[in-house]
Short mmCIF file of the C-alpha atoms (twelve columns), coordinates in Angstrom:
data_MODEL
# 
_entry.id   MODEL 
# 
loop_
_atom_site.group_PDB 
_atom_site.id 
_atom_site.type_symbol 
_atom_site.label_atom_id 
_atom_site.label_alt_id 
_atom_site.label_comp_id 
_atom_site.label_asym_id 
_atom_site.label_seq_id 
_atom_site.Cartn_x 
_atom_site.Cartn_y 
_atom_site.Cartn_z 
_atom_site.pdbx_PDB_model_num 
ATOM 1   C CA . MET A 1   0.000   0.000  0.000   1 
ATOM 2   C CA . ARG A 2   2.847   2.342  0.855   1 
ATOM 3   C CA . TYR A 3   4.337   1.788  -2.620  1 
ATOM 4   C CA . ILE A 4   0.980   2.491  -4.268  1 
ATOM 5   C CA . ASN A 5   0.658   5.756  -2.323  1 
ATOM 6   C CA . SER A 6   4.198   6.749  -3.289  1 
ATOM 7   C CA . PHE A 7   3.416   5.983  -6.919  1 
ATOM 8   C CA . LEU A 8   0.230   8.069  -6.796  1 
ATOM 9   C CA . ILE A 9   2.079   11.003 -5.221  1 
ATOM 10  C CA . LEU A 10  4.762   10.792 -7.924  1 
ATOM 11  C CA . PHE A 11  2.100   10.514 -10.634 1 
ATOM 12  C CA . PHE A 12  0.252   13.631 -9.467  1 
ATOM 13  C CA . CYS A 13  3.513   15.566 -9.110  1 
ATOM 14  C CA . VAL A 14  4.387   14.722 -12.715 1 
ATOM 15  C CA . LEU A 15  0.854   15.610 -13.807 1 
ATOM 16  C CA . GLN A 16  0.992   18.984 -12.025 1 
ATOM 17  C CA . LEU A 17  4.408   19.709 -13.579 1 
ATOM 18  C CA . SER A 18  3.057   18.820 -17.015 1 
ATOM 19  C CA . LEU A 19  0.025   21.063 -16.542 1 
ATOM 20  C CA . ALA A 20  2.263   23.891 -15.315 1 
ATOM 21  C CA . GLN A 21  4.441   23.531 -18.405 1 
ATOM 22  C CA . ASP A 22  1.363   23.558 -20.647 1 
ATOM 23  C CA . LYS A 23  0.142   26.723 -18.935 1 
ATOM 24  C CA . THR A 24  3.535   28.350 -19.314 1 
ATOM 25  C CA . SER A 25  3.725   27.474 -22.995 1 
ATOM 26  C CA . SER A 26  0.152   28.572 -23.776 1 
ATOM 27  C CA . SER A 27  -0.231  31.557 -26.076 1 
ATOM 28  C CA . ASP A 28  -2.902  34.124 -26.794 1 
ATOM 29  C CA . PHE A 29  -2.125  34.196 -30.513 1 
ATOM 30  C CA . VAL A 30  0.060   32.052 -32.778 1 
ATOM 31  C CA . ILE A 31  1.426   32.838 -36.241 1 
ATOM 32  C CA . ALA A 32  2.952   30.148 -38.453 1 
ATOM 33  C CA . PHE A 33  4.798   31.169 -41.603 1 
ATOM 34  C CA . GLY A 34  7.172   29.876 -44.227 1 
ATOM 35  C CA . SER A 35  8.480   30.377 -47.748 1 
ATOM 36  C CA . CYS A 36  10.182  28.622 -50.651 1 
ATOM 37  C CA . ASN A 37  7.841   25.730 -51.347 1 
ATOM 38  C CA . LYS A 38  8.124   23.468 -54.388 1 
ATOM 39  C CA . GLN A 39  4.661   22.289 -55.340 1 
ATOM 40  C CA . ASN A 40  5.945   19.005 -56.802 1 
ATOM 41  C CA . SER A 41  8.214   18.110 -53.862 1 
ATOM 42  C CA . PRO A 42  7.366   16.293 -50.611 1 
ATOM 43  C CA . GLN A 43  5.847   18.759 -48.135 1 
ATOM 44  C CA . PRO A 44  6.469   17.391 -44.645 1 
ATOM 45  C CA . PHE A 45  5.413   20.348 -42.518 1 
ATOM 46  C CA . TRP A 46  1.658   20.911 -42.846 1 
ATOM 47  C CA . ASN A 47  0.750   18.462 -40.090 1 
ATOM 48  C CA . GLU A 48  3.655   19.728 -37.969 1 
ATOM 49  C CA . ILE A 49  2.426   23.312 -38.390 1 
ATOM 50  C CA . LEU A 50  -1.052  22.262 -37.255 1 
ATOM 51  C CA . LYS A 51  0.413   20.815 -34.044 1 
ATOM 52  C CA . ASN A 52  1.188   24.415 -33.046 1 
ATOM 53  C CA . THR A 53  -2.512  25.385 -33.376 1 
ATOM 54  C CA . PRO A 54  -1.797  28.574 -35.363 1 
ATOM 55  C CA . ASP A 55  -4.379  31.351 -35.627 1 
ATOM 56  C CA . VAL A 56  -3.058  32.245 -39.091 1 
ATOM 57  C CA . PHE A 57  -0.613  30.783 -41.611 1 
ATOM 58  C CA . ILE A 58  1.360   33.259 -43.735 1 
ATOM 59  C CA . TRP A 59  3.013   32.392 -47.028 1 
ATOM 60  C CA . GLY A 60  6.242   34.414 -47.233 1 
ATOM 61  C CA . GLY A 61  6.758   34.069 -50.987 1 
ATOM 62  C CA . ASP A 62  7.932   31.489 -53.528 1 
ATOM 63  C CA . ASN A 63  4.782   29.631 -52.569 1 
ATOM 64  C CA . ILE A 64  5.214   27.659 -55.779 1 
ATOM 65  C CA . TYR A 65  8.074   27.491 -58.272 1 
ATOM 66  C CA . ALA A 66  6.588   28.415 -61.637 1 
ATOM 67  C CA . ASP A 67  9.131   30.686 -63.394 1 
ATOM 68  C CA . SER A 68  7.160   30.976 -66.601 1 
ATOM 69  C CA . ASP A 69  5.459   33.483 -68.882 1 
ATOM 70  C CA . ASP A 70  2.941   30.740 -69.685 1 
ATOM 71  C CA . MET A 71  -0.015  31.517 -67.422 1 
ATOM 72  C CA . SER A 72  -1.504  28.067 -67.938 1 
ATOM 73  C CA . LYS A 73  1.615   26.567 -66.368 1 
ATOM 74  C CA . ILE A 74  1.421   28.895 -63.349 1 
ATOM 75  C CA . LYS A 75  -2.279  28.058 -62.977 1 
ATOM 76  C CA . SER A 76  -1.477  24.354 -63.105 1 
ATOM 77  C CA . ASP A 77  1.301   24.734 -60.524 1 
ATOM 78  C CA . TYR A 78  -1.048  26.565 -58.152 1 
ATOM 79  C CA . GLY A 79  -3.605  23.827 -58.712 1 
ATOM 80  C CA . LEU A 80  -1.062  21.176 -57.797 1 
ATOM 81  C CA . GLN A 81  -0.243  23.019 -54.564 1 
ATOM 82  C CA . ASN A 82  -3.886  23.516 -53.665 1 
ATOM 83  C CA . SER A 83  -4.553  19.809 -54.206 1 
ATOM 84  C CA . ASN A 84  -1.983  18.751 -51.608 1 
ATOM 85  C CA . PRO A 85  -4.140  16.894 -49.051 1 
ATOM 86  C CA . ASN A 86  -2.244  18.093 -45.987 1 
ATOM 87  C CA . TYR A 87  -2.286  21.696 -47.172 1 
ATOM 88  C CA . GLN A 88  -6.035  21.298 -47.778 1 
ATOM 89  C CA . LYS A 89  -6.378  20.088 -44.193 1 
ATOM 90  C CA . LEU A 90  -4.615  23.217 -42.915 1 
ATOM 91  C CA . LYS A 91  -6.715  25.569 -45.049 1 
ATOM 92  C CA . LYS A 92  -9.924  24.171 -43.600 1 
ATOM 93  C CA . VAL A 93  -9.072  25.248 -40.059 1 
ATOM 94  C CA . VAL A 94  -6.493  28.069 -40.374 1 
ATOM 95  C CA . PRO A 95  -6.859  31.442 -42.170 1 
ATOM 96  C CA . VAL A 96  -4.174  31.933 -44.835 1 
ATOM 97  C CA . MET A 97  -2.463  35.182 -45.809 1 
ATOM 98  C CA . ALA A 98  0.295   35.528 -48.383 1 
ATOM 99  C CA . THR A 99  2.713   37.584 -50.383 1 
ATOM 100 C CA . TRP A 100 4.640   36.388 -53.403 1 
ATOM 101 C CA . ASP A 101 8.288   36.375 -54.376 1 
ATOM 102 C CA . ASP A 102 9.993   35.970 -57.731 1 
ATOM 103 C CA . HIS A 103 9.305   32.298 -58.492 1 
ATOM 104 C CA . ASP A 104 5.533   32.577 -58.062 1 
ATOM 105 C CA . TYR A 105 5.595   36.100 -59.527 1 
ATOM 106 C CA . GLY A 106 6.827   34.354 -62.658 1 
ATOM 107 C CA . LYS A 107 10.470  35.245 -63.253 1 
ATOM 108 C CA . ASN A 108 13.640  34.951 -61.184 1 
ATOM 109 C CA . ASP A 109 14.575  38.223 -59.418 1 
ATOM 110 C CA . ALA A 110 12.005  40.163 -61.481 1 
ATOM 111 C CA . GLY A 111 10.372  43.424 -60.466 1 
ATOM 112 C CA . VAL A 112 8.390   46.188 -62.143 1 
ATOM 113 C CA . GLU A 113 9.671   45.165 -65.576 1 
ATOM 114 C CA . TRP A 114 7.918   41.762 -65.578 1 
ATOM 115 C CA . SER A 115 5.474   41.805 -68.499 1 
ATOM 116 C CA . LYS A 116 3.098   39.189 -67.055 1 
ATOM 117 C CA . LYS A 117 2.639   40.629 -63.567 1 
ATOM 118 C CA . GLU A 118 -1.025  41.579 -64.023 1 
ATOM 119 C CA . GLU A 119 -2.031  38.117 -65.225 1 
ATOM 120 C CA . SER A 120 0.142   36.496 -62.584 1 
ATOM 121 C CA . GLN A 121 -1.521  38.549 -59.843 1 
ATOM 122 C CA . GLN A 122 -4.973  37.240 -60.748 1 
ATOM 123 C CA . LEU A 123 -3.727  33.640 -60.547 1 
ATOM 124 C CA . PHE A 124 -2.141  34.403 -57.165 1 
ATOM 125 C CA . LEU A 125 -5.500  35.706 -55.900 1 
ATOM 126 C CA . ASP A 126 -7.244  32.645 -57.352 1 
ATOM 127 C CA . PHE A 127 -4.819  30.488 -55.376 1 
ATOM 128 C CA . LEU A 128 -5.845  32.264 -52.173 1 
ATOM 129 C CA . GLY A 129 -9.539  31.941 -52.969 1 
ATOM 130 C CA . VAL A 130 -10.122 35.707 -53.228 1 
ATOM 131 C CA . ALA A 131 -13.600 36.457 -54.564 1 
ATOM 132 C CA . LYS A 132 -13.860 37.810 -58.104 1 
ATOM 133 C CA . GLU A 133 -15.635 40.944 -56.851 1 
ATOM 134 C CA . ASP A 134 -13.081 41.653 -54.109 1 
ATOM 135 C CA . THR A 135 -11.373 45.050 -54.329 1 
ATOM 136 C CA . LEU A 136 -7.983  43.271 -54.232 1 
ATOM 137 C CA . ARG A 137 -8.673  42.199 -57.817 1 
ATOM 138 C CA . ALA A 138 -8.422  45.804 -59.009 1 
ATOM 139 C CA . ARG A 139 -5.370  46.728 -56.913 1 
ATOM 140 C CA . GLU A 140 -1.922  46.918 -58.482 1 
ATOM 141 C CA . GLY A 141 0.156   44.558 -56.354 1 
ATOM 142 C CA . VAL A 142 -0.744  41.963 -53.740 1 
ATOM 143 C CA . TYR A 143 -0.208  44.020 -50.570 1 
ATOM 144 C CA . THR A 144 -2.924  43.744 -47.915 1 
ATOM 145 C CA . SER A 145 -3.541  43.761 -44.158 1 
ATOM 146 C CA . ARG A 146 -5.717  42.200 -41.493 1 
ATOM 147 C CA . VAL A 147 -6.295  42.851 -37.794 1 
ATOM 148 C CA . PHE A 148 -6.776  39.780 -35.612 1 
ATOM 149 C CA . GLU A 149 -8.864  40.693 -32.577 1 
ATOM 150 C CA . ILE A 150 -8.433  38.452 -29.559 1 
ATOM 151 C CA . GLU A 151 -9.724  38.631 -25.993 1 
ATOM 152 C CA . LYS A 152 -6.692  40.445 -24.586 1 
ATOM 153 C CA . GLY A 153 -5.879  42.718 -27.523 1 
ATOM 154 C CA . SER A 154 -5.043  42.506 -31.204 1 
ATOM 155 C CA . VAL A 155 -2.303  41.716 -33.697 1 
ATOM 156 C CA . LYS A 156 -2.139  43.456 -37.080 1 
ATOM 157 C CA . VAL A 157 -0.539  41.685 -40.031 1 
ATOM 158 C CA . ILE A 158 0.617   43.875 -42.924 1 
ATOM 159 C CA . VAL A 159 1.686   41.991 -46.046 1 
ATOM 160 C CA . LEU A 160 3.929   43.925 -48.425 1 
ATOM 161 C CA . ASP A 161 4.588   43.356 -52.128 1 
ATOM 162 C CA . THR A 162 8.315   43.653 -52.926 1 
ATOM 163 C CA . ARG A 163 7.889   42.711 -56.608 1 
ATOM 164 C CA . TYR A 164 5.195   44.642 -58.460 1 
ATOM 165 C CA . PHE A 165 6.736   48.135 -58.179 1 
ATOM 166 C CA . ARG A 166 10.375  47.274 -57.512 1 
ATOM 167 C CA . SER A 167 12.957  48.906 -59.751 1 
ATOM 168 C CA . ALA A 168 15.275  46.643 -61.747 1 
ATOM 169 C CA . LEU A 169 18.241  45.613 -59.623 1 
ATOM 170 C CA . ARG A 170 21.767  46.935 -60.180 1 
ATOM 171 C CA . LYS A 171 24.120  44.138 -61.135 1 
ATOM 172 C CA . SER A 172 27.389  44.008 -59.251 1 
ATOM 173 C CA . THR A 173 30.821  43.684 -60.809 1 
ATOM 174 C CA . GLU A 174 32.254  42.400 -57.537 1 
ATOM 175 C CA . GLU A 175 32.999  38.678 -57.496 1 
ATOM 176 C CA . GLY A 176 30.622  36.757 -55.257 1 
ATOM 177 C CA . ARG A 177 27.929  39.445 -55.297 1 
ATOM 178 C CA . ARG A 178 24.936  39.387 -57.606 1 
ATOM 179 C CA . TYR A 179 23.647  42.919 -56.919 1 
ATOM 180 C CA . GLU A 180 24.824  46.189 -55.422 1 
ATOM 181 C CA . PRO A 181 22.869  48.964 -53.694 1 
ATOM 182 C CA . TYR A 182 21.370  51.958 -55.452 1 
ATOM 183 C CA . GLU A 183 22.898  55.331 -54.628 1 
ATOM 184 C CA . ASN A 184 21.537  58.877 -54.297 1 
ATOM 185 C CA . ASN A 185 18.012  57.727 -53.345 1 
ATOM 186 C CA . GLU A 186 17.500  56.148 -56.754 1 
ATOM 187 C CA . GLY A 187 15.130  53.263 -57.410 1 
ATOM 188 C CA . THR A 188 12.213  52.016 -55.345 1 
ATOM 189 C CA . LEU A 189 11.252  48.783 -53.662 1 
ATOM 190 C CA . LEU A 190 7.598   49.352 -52.747 1 
ATOM 191 C CA . GLY A 191 6.595   52.124 -55.147 1 
ATOM 192 C CA . GLU A 192 4.956   55.374 -54.035 1 
ATOM 193 C CA . LYS A 193 1.393   54.055 -54.217 1 
ATOM 194 C CA . GLN A 194 2.190   51.163 -51.875 1 
ATOM 195 C CA . TRP A 195 4.241   53.406 -49.570 1 
ATOM 196 C CA . LYS A 196 1.270   55.757 -49.105 1 
ATOM 197 C CA . TRP A 197 -1.000  52.799 -48.339 1 
ATOM 198 C CA . PHE A 198 1.571   51.358 -45.914 1 
ATOM 199 C CA . GLU A 199 1.972   54.623 -44.022 1 
ATOM 200 C CA . LYS A 200 -1.815  54.955 -43.744 1 
ATOM 201 C CA . GLU A 201 -2.020  51.414 -42.346 1 
ATOM 202 C CA . LEU A 202 0.555   52.324 -39.706 1 
ATOM 203 C CA . SER A 203 -1.159  55.640 -38.888 1 
ATOM 204 C CA . SER A 204 -4.518  54.010 -38.223 1 
ATOM 205 C CA . ASN A 205 -3.075  51.170 -36.181 1 
ATOM 206 C CA . TYR A 206 -4.193  50.509 -32.604 1 
ATOM 207 C CA . SER A 207 -2.936  46.938 -32.242 1 
ATOM 208 C CA . ASP A 208 -0.598  45.648 -29.551 1 
ATOM 209 C CA . PHE A 209 1.737   44.176 -32.176 1 
ATOM 210 C CA . VAL A 210 2.324   44.856 -35.858 1 
ATOM 211 C CA . VAL A 211 3.731   42.038 -37.997 1 
ATOM 212 C CA . ILE A 212 5.150   43.236 -41.328 1 
ATOM 213 C CA . VAL A 213 5.631   40.554 -43.980 1 
ATOM 214 C CA . SER A 214 8.326   41.075 -46.636 1 
ATOM 215 C CA . SER A 215 9.295   38.372 -49.104 1 
ATOM 216 C CA . ILE A 216 12.948  39.458 -48.941 1 
ATOM 217 C CA . GLN A 217 15.160  40.172 -45.939 1 
ATOM 218 C CA . PHE A 218 15.015  43.635 -44.410 1 
ATOM 219 C CA . LEU A 219 18.107  43.721 -42.187 1 
ATOM 220 C CA . SER A 220 20.607  41.251 -43.637 1 
ATOM 221 C CA . SER A 221 22.235  42.876 -46.672 1 
ATOM 222 C CA . GLU A 222 25.878  41.827 -46.865 1 
ATOM 223 C CA . HIS A 223 25.284  38.673 -48.915 1 
ATOM 224 C CA . GLY A 224 24.892  40.442 -52.269 1 
ATOM 225 C CA . PHE A 225 21.587  38.841 -53.265 1 
ATOM 226 C CA . GLU A 226 18.078  40.299 -53.088 1 
ATOM 227 C CA . THR A 227 17.512  42.401 -49.958 1 
ATOM 228 C CA . TRP A 228 16.042  45.711 -48.847 1 
ATOM 229 C CA . GLY A 229 19.685  46.751 -48.512 1 
ATOM 230 C CA . ASN A 230 19.826  47.177 -52.305 1 
ATOM 231 C CA . PHE A 231 17.591  50.226 -51.678 1 
ATOM 232 C CA . PRO A 232 19.177  51.836 -48.591 1 
ATOM 233 C CA . HIS A 233 16.920  54.891 -48.772 1 
ATOM 234 C CA . GLU A 234 13.887  52.569 -48.559 1 
ATOM 235 C CA . VAL A 235 15.370  50.895 -45.477 1 
ATOM 236 C CA . LYS A 236 15.731  54.325 -43.896 1 
ATOM 237 C CA . ARG A 237 12.210  55.276 -44.924 1 
ATOM 238 C CA . LEU A 238 10.695  52.258 -43.208 1 
ATOM 239 C CA . LYS A 239 12.661  52.889 -40.029 1 
ATOM 240 C CA . ASP A 240 11.703  56.572 -40.105 1 
ATOM 241 C CA . VAL A 241 8.004   55.843 -40.566 1 
ATOM 242 C CA . LEU A 242 8.010   53.422 -37.625 1 
ATOM 243 C CA . ILE A 243 9.421   56.225 -35.463 1 
ATOM 244 C CA . ARG A 244 7.238   58.988 -36.896 1 
ATOM 245 C CA . LYS A 245 4.003   57.013 -36.557 1 
ATOM 246 C CA . GLY A 246 4.939   55.708 -33.114 1 
ATOM 247 C CA . VAL A 247 4.330   52.129 -34.255 1 
ATOM 248 C CA . ARG A 248 4.048   49.748 -31.338 1 
ATOM 249 C CA . ASN A 249 5.991   46.518 -31.287 1 
ATOM 250 C CA . ALA A 250 6.721   45.898 -34.966 1 
ATOM 251 C CA . ILE A 251 8.219   42.589 -36.093 1 
ATOM 252 C CA . ILE A 252 9.334   41.809 -39.655 1 
ATOM 253 C CA . LEU A 253 8.925   38.369 -41.233 1 
ATOM 254 C CA . SER A 254 10.902  37.478 -44.361 1 
ATOM 255 C CA . GLY A 255 11.805  34.549 -46.599 1 
ATOM 256 C CA . ASP A 256 13.605  33.986 -49.937 1 
ATOM 257 C CA . ARG A 257 17.061  32.899 -48.750 1 
ATOM 258 C CA . HIS A 258 16.646  29.119 -48.231 1 
ATOM 259 C CA . ILE A 259 18.016  29.642 -44.731 1 
ATOM 260 C CA . SER A 260 16.333  30.643 -41.473 1 
ATOM 261 C CA . GLU A 261 17.739  33.124 -38.972 1 
ATOM 262 C CA . PHE A 262 16.982  35.972 -36.576 1 
ATOM 263 C CA . SER A 263 18.358  39.467 -37.221 1 
ATOM 264 C CA . MET A 264 17.963  42.415 -34.850 1 
ATOM 265 C CA . THR A 265 18.876  46.104 -34.616 1 
ATOM 266 C CA . SER A 266 18.217  48.953 -32.208 1 
ATOM 267 C CA . ILE A 267 16.690  52.089 -33.720 1 
ATOM 268 C CA . LYS A 268 16.905  55.407 -31.918 1 
ATOM 269 C CA . GLY A 269 13.345  56.559 -31.329 1 
ATOM 270 C CA . LEU A 270 11.849  53.069 -30.955 1 
ATOM 271 C CA . LYS A 271 11.279  51.587 -27.519 1 
ATOM 272 C CA . TYR A 272 12.027  48.086 -28.747 1 
ATOM 273 C CA . PRO A 273 14.593  46.435 -31.053 1 
ATOM 274 C CA . LEU A 274 13.463  45.676 -34.588 1 
ATOM 275 C CA . ILE A 275 13.650  41.968 -35.381 1 
ATOM 276 C CA . ASP A 276 13.665  40.432 -38.856 1 
ATOM 277 C CA . PHE A 277 12.697  36.758 -38.562 1 
ATOM 278 C CA . THR A 278 13.627  34.893 -41.756 1 
ATOM 279 C CA . SER A 279 12.051  31.485 -42.389 1 
ATOM 280 C CA . SER A 280 13.016  29.648 -45.587 1 
ATOM 281 C CA . GLY A 281 12.406  27.089 -46.982 1 
ATOM 282 C CA . LEU A 282 9.514   24.721 -46.538 1 
ATOM 283 C CA . THR A 283 10.618  22.016 -48.984 1 
ATOM 284 C CA . HIS A 284 14.303  22.701 -49.585 1 
ATOM 285 C CA . ALA A 285 17.157  24.702 -48.096 1 
ATOM 286 C CA . TYR A 286 20.691  25.920 -48.715 1 
ATOM 287 C CA . GLU A 287 22.247  22.782 -47.275 1 
ATOM 288 C CA . ALA A 288 25.680  23.624 -48.758 1 
ATOM 289 C CA . TYR A 289 25.711  26.818 -46.661 1 
ATOM 290 C CA . ASN A 290 29.158  27.395 -45.141 1 
ATOM 291 C CA . GLY A 291 28.748  30.869 -43.691 1 
ATOM 292 C CA . GLU A 292 28.017  34.453 -44.665 1 
ATOM 293 C CA . SER A 293 28.307  37.768 -42.880 1 
ATOM 294 C CA . ASN A 294 25.270  39.377 -41.253 1 
ATOM 295 C CA . LYS A 295 26.101  41.990 -38.622 1 
ATOM 296 C CA . TYR A 296 22.532  41.912 -37.329 1 
ATOM 297 C CA . ARG A 297 22.344  38.140 -36.769 1 
ATOM 298 C CA . ILE A 298 21.478  36.779 -33.362 1 
ATOM 299 C CA . GLY A 299 21.931  33.063 -32.854 1 
ATOM 300 C CA . ARG A 300 22.917  30.821 -35.729 1 
ATOM 301 C CA . VAL A 301 21.816  30.087 -39.267 1 
ATOM 302 C CA . ILE A 302 19.513  27.106 -39.845 1 
ATOM 303 C CA . SER A 303 20.242  25.671 -43.290 1 
ATOM 304 C CA . ILE A 304 17.814  22.745 -43.371 1 
ATOM 305 C CA . PRO A 305 14.093  22.902 -44.241 1 
ATOM 306 C CA . SER A 306 12.048  24.620 -41.547 1 
ATOM 307 C CA . PHE A 307 9.057   26.803 -40.732 1 
ATOM 308 C CA . GLY A 308 8.538   29.725 -38.373 1 
ATOM 309 C CA . ILE A 309 6.297   30.078 -35.316 1 
ATOM 310 C CA . LEU A 310 5.539   33.200 -33.268 1 
ATOM 311 C CA . LYS A 311 3.696   32.835 -29.954 1 
ATOM 312 C CA . PHE A 312 2.231   36.004 -28.446 1 
ATOM 313 C CA . ASP A 313 1.583   36.333 -24.712 1 
ATOM 314 C CA . LEU A 314 -0.433  39.517 -24.207 1 
ATOM 315 C CA . ASP A 315 -0.212  39.397 -20.414 1 
ATOM 316 C CA . SER A 316 3.559   39.741 -20.360 1 
ATOM 317 C CA . TYR A 317 3.844   41.195 -23.896 1 
ATOM 318 C CA . THR A 318 6.327   38.450 -24.699 1 
ATOM 319 C CA . VAL A 319 6.795   36.947 -28.162 1 
ATOM 320 C CA . THR A 320 8.440   33.551 -28.469 1 
ATOM 321 C CA . MET A 321 9.894   33.088 -31.959 1 
ATOM 322 C CA . GLN A 322 10.787  29.568 -33.026 1 
ATOM 323 C CA . ILE A 323 12.417  27.969 -36.036 1 
ATOM 324 C CA . ARG A 324 10.930  24.481 -36.196 1 
ATOM 325 C CA . GLY A 325 11.890  21.517 -38.355 1 
ATOM 326 C CA . LYS A 326 11.209  17.823 -38.845 1 
ATOM 327 C CA . ASN A 327 8.849   16.309 -36.265 1 
ATOM 328 C CA . ASN A 328 8.048   19.839 -35.033 1 
ATOM 329 C CA . ILE A 329 11.408  20.019 -33.259 1 
ATOM 330 C CA . VAL A 330 12.528  23.488 -32.167 1 
ATOM 331 C CA . LEU A 331 15.795  24.148 -33.999 1 
ATOM 332 C CA . GLN A 332 16.265  27.622 -32.522 1 
ATOM 333 C CA . GLU A 333 14.253  29.944 -30.304 1 
ATOM 334 C CA . TYR A 334 14.390  33.625 -29.446 1 
ATOM 335 C CA . LYS A 335 12.166  35.237 -26.823 1 
ATOM 336 C CA . ARG A 336 11.600  38.982 -26.515 1 
ATOM 337 C CA . GLN A 337 9.505   40.994 -24.062 1 
ATOM 338 C CA . TYR A 338 8.025   44.169 -25.571 1 
ATOM 339 C CA . PRO A 339 6.860   47.375 -23.842 1 
ATOM 340 C CA . LYS A 340 3.153   47.626 -23.036 1 
ATOM 341 C CA . GLU A 341 3.040   51.363 -23.694 1 
# 
């Protein structure tokens, strides 16, 4: 009898510990996101993403790999992705938001010059199930926003389009670099029409957190590929508008690179550090990665397939950011407490 009592005491202690851990790990709002997804490759993460009970899933770009001026091919590729049974399972229970990047836009590294962008945009909206009469159908570009109201507050997601208006990139003559930055405030990434919309979205914001989705990295710019750093005046403009509008607790999500990492910088005038959470890719990654410079990096680079999770605790104003991989394993985690005022 004594052994049975001891066993029961141990059992209840373990149960209480487990419940305490569950309570500690509970979240008021969960975002899952990812990028770089080949529609004809194995897609191992949809069920793993669902295990995190996300309140929204965000495509970060390169949602399919089409790379074609044949719209029937792009339509077929989107159809193949939409027919994936595990992705269908996710769509039934989780709202989906998205931006695009070059491979679903239709041409590698393309911007404003892409001749098929209007047709491609309609197929992108078809993929997301946007109604034919929706005002997004008449908008130039795929930028949009949504406020998620929850019991303790709200989270606003702003999805940017870094393709439709973006000036052609400047090719670099330096070995190992594909592109080099514009000078003298030349070129644009978002285009004036999108910038005005973006600033209005930030002006009218009342949410506790603002999540800004960019298909390309915002902070990391030393690698010589696509990045906001190719338009340094646009980087400055975004930082300035965050300060000027007094934007609360902004976090940037990005993709494109086939690696996942956290980047962070302090900005004078903001009460919190600005974090760029890169998650890429869902079906393939830069597994031959052997290092690259990023002065803003915190932690290490994850160069195997992965997806991103953000867990918001609106009591403590803490966001837990996780890079997760096979079997939902946490490959890297960064936790940040934000100011309430």
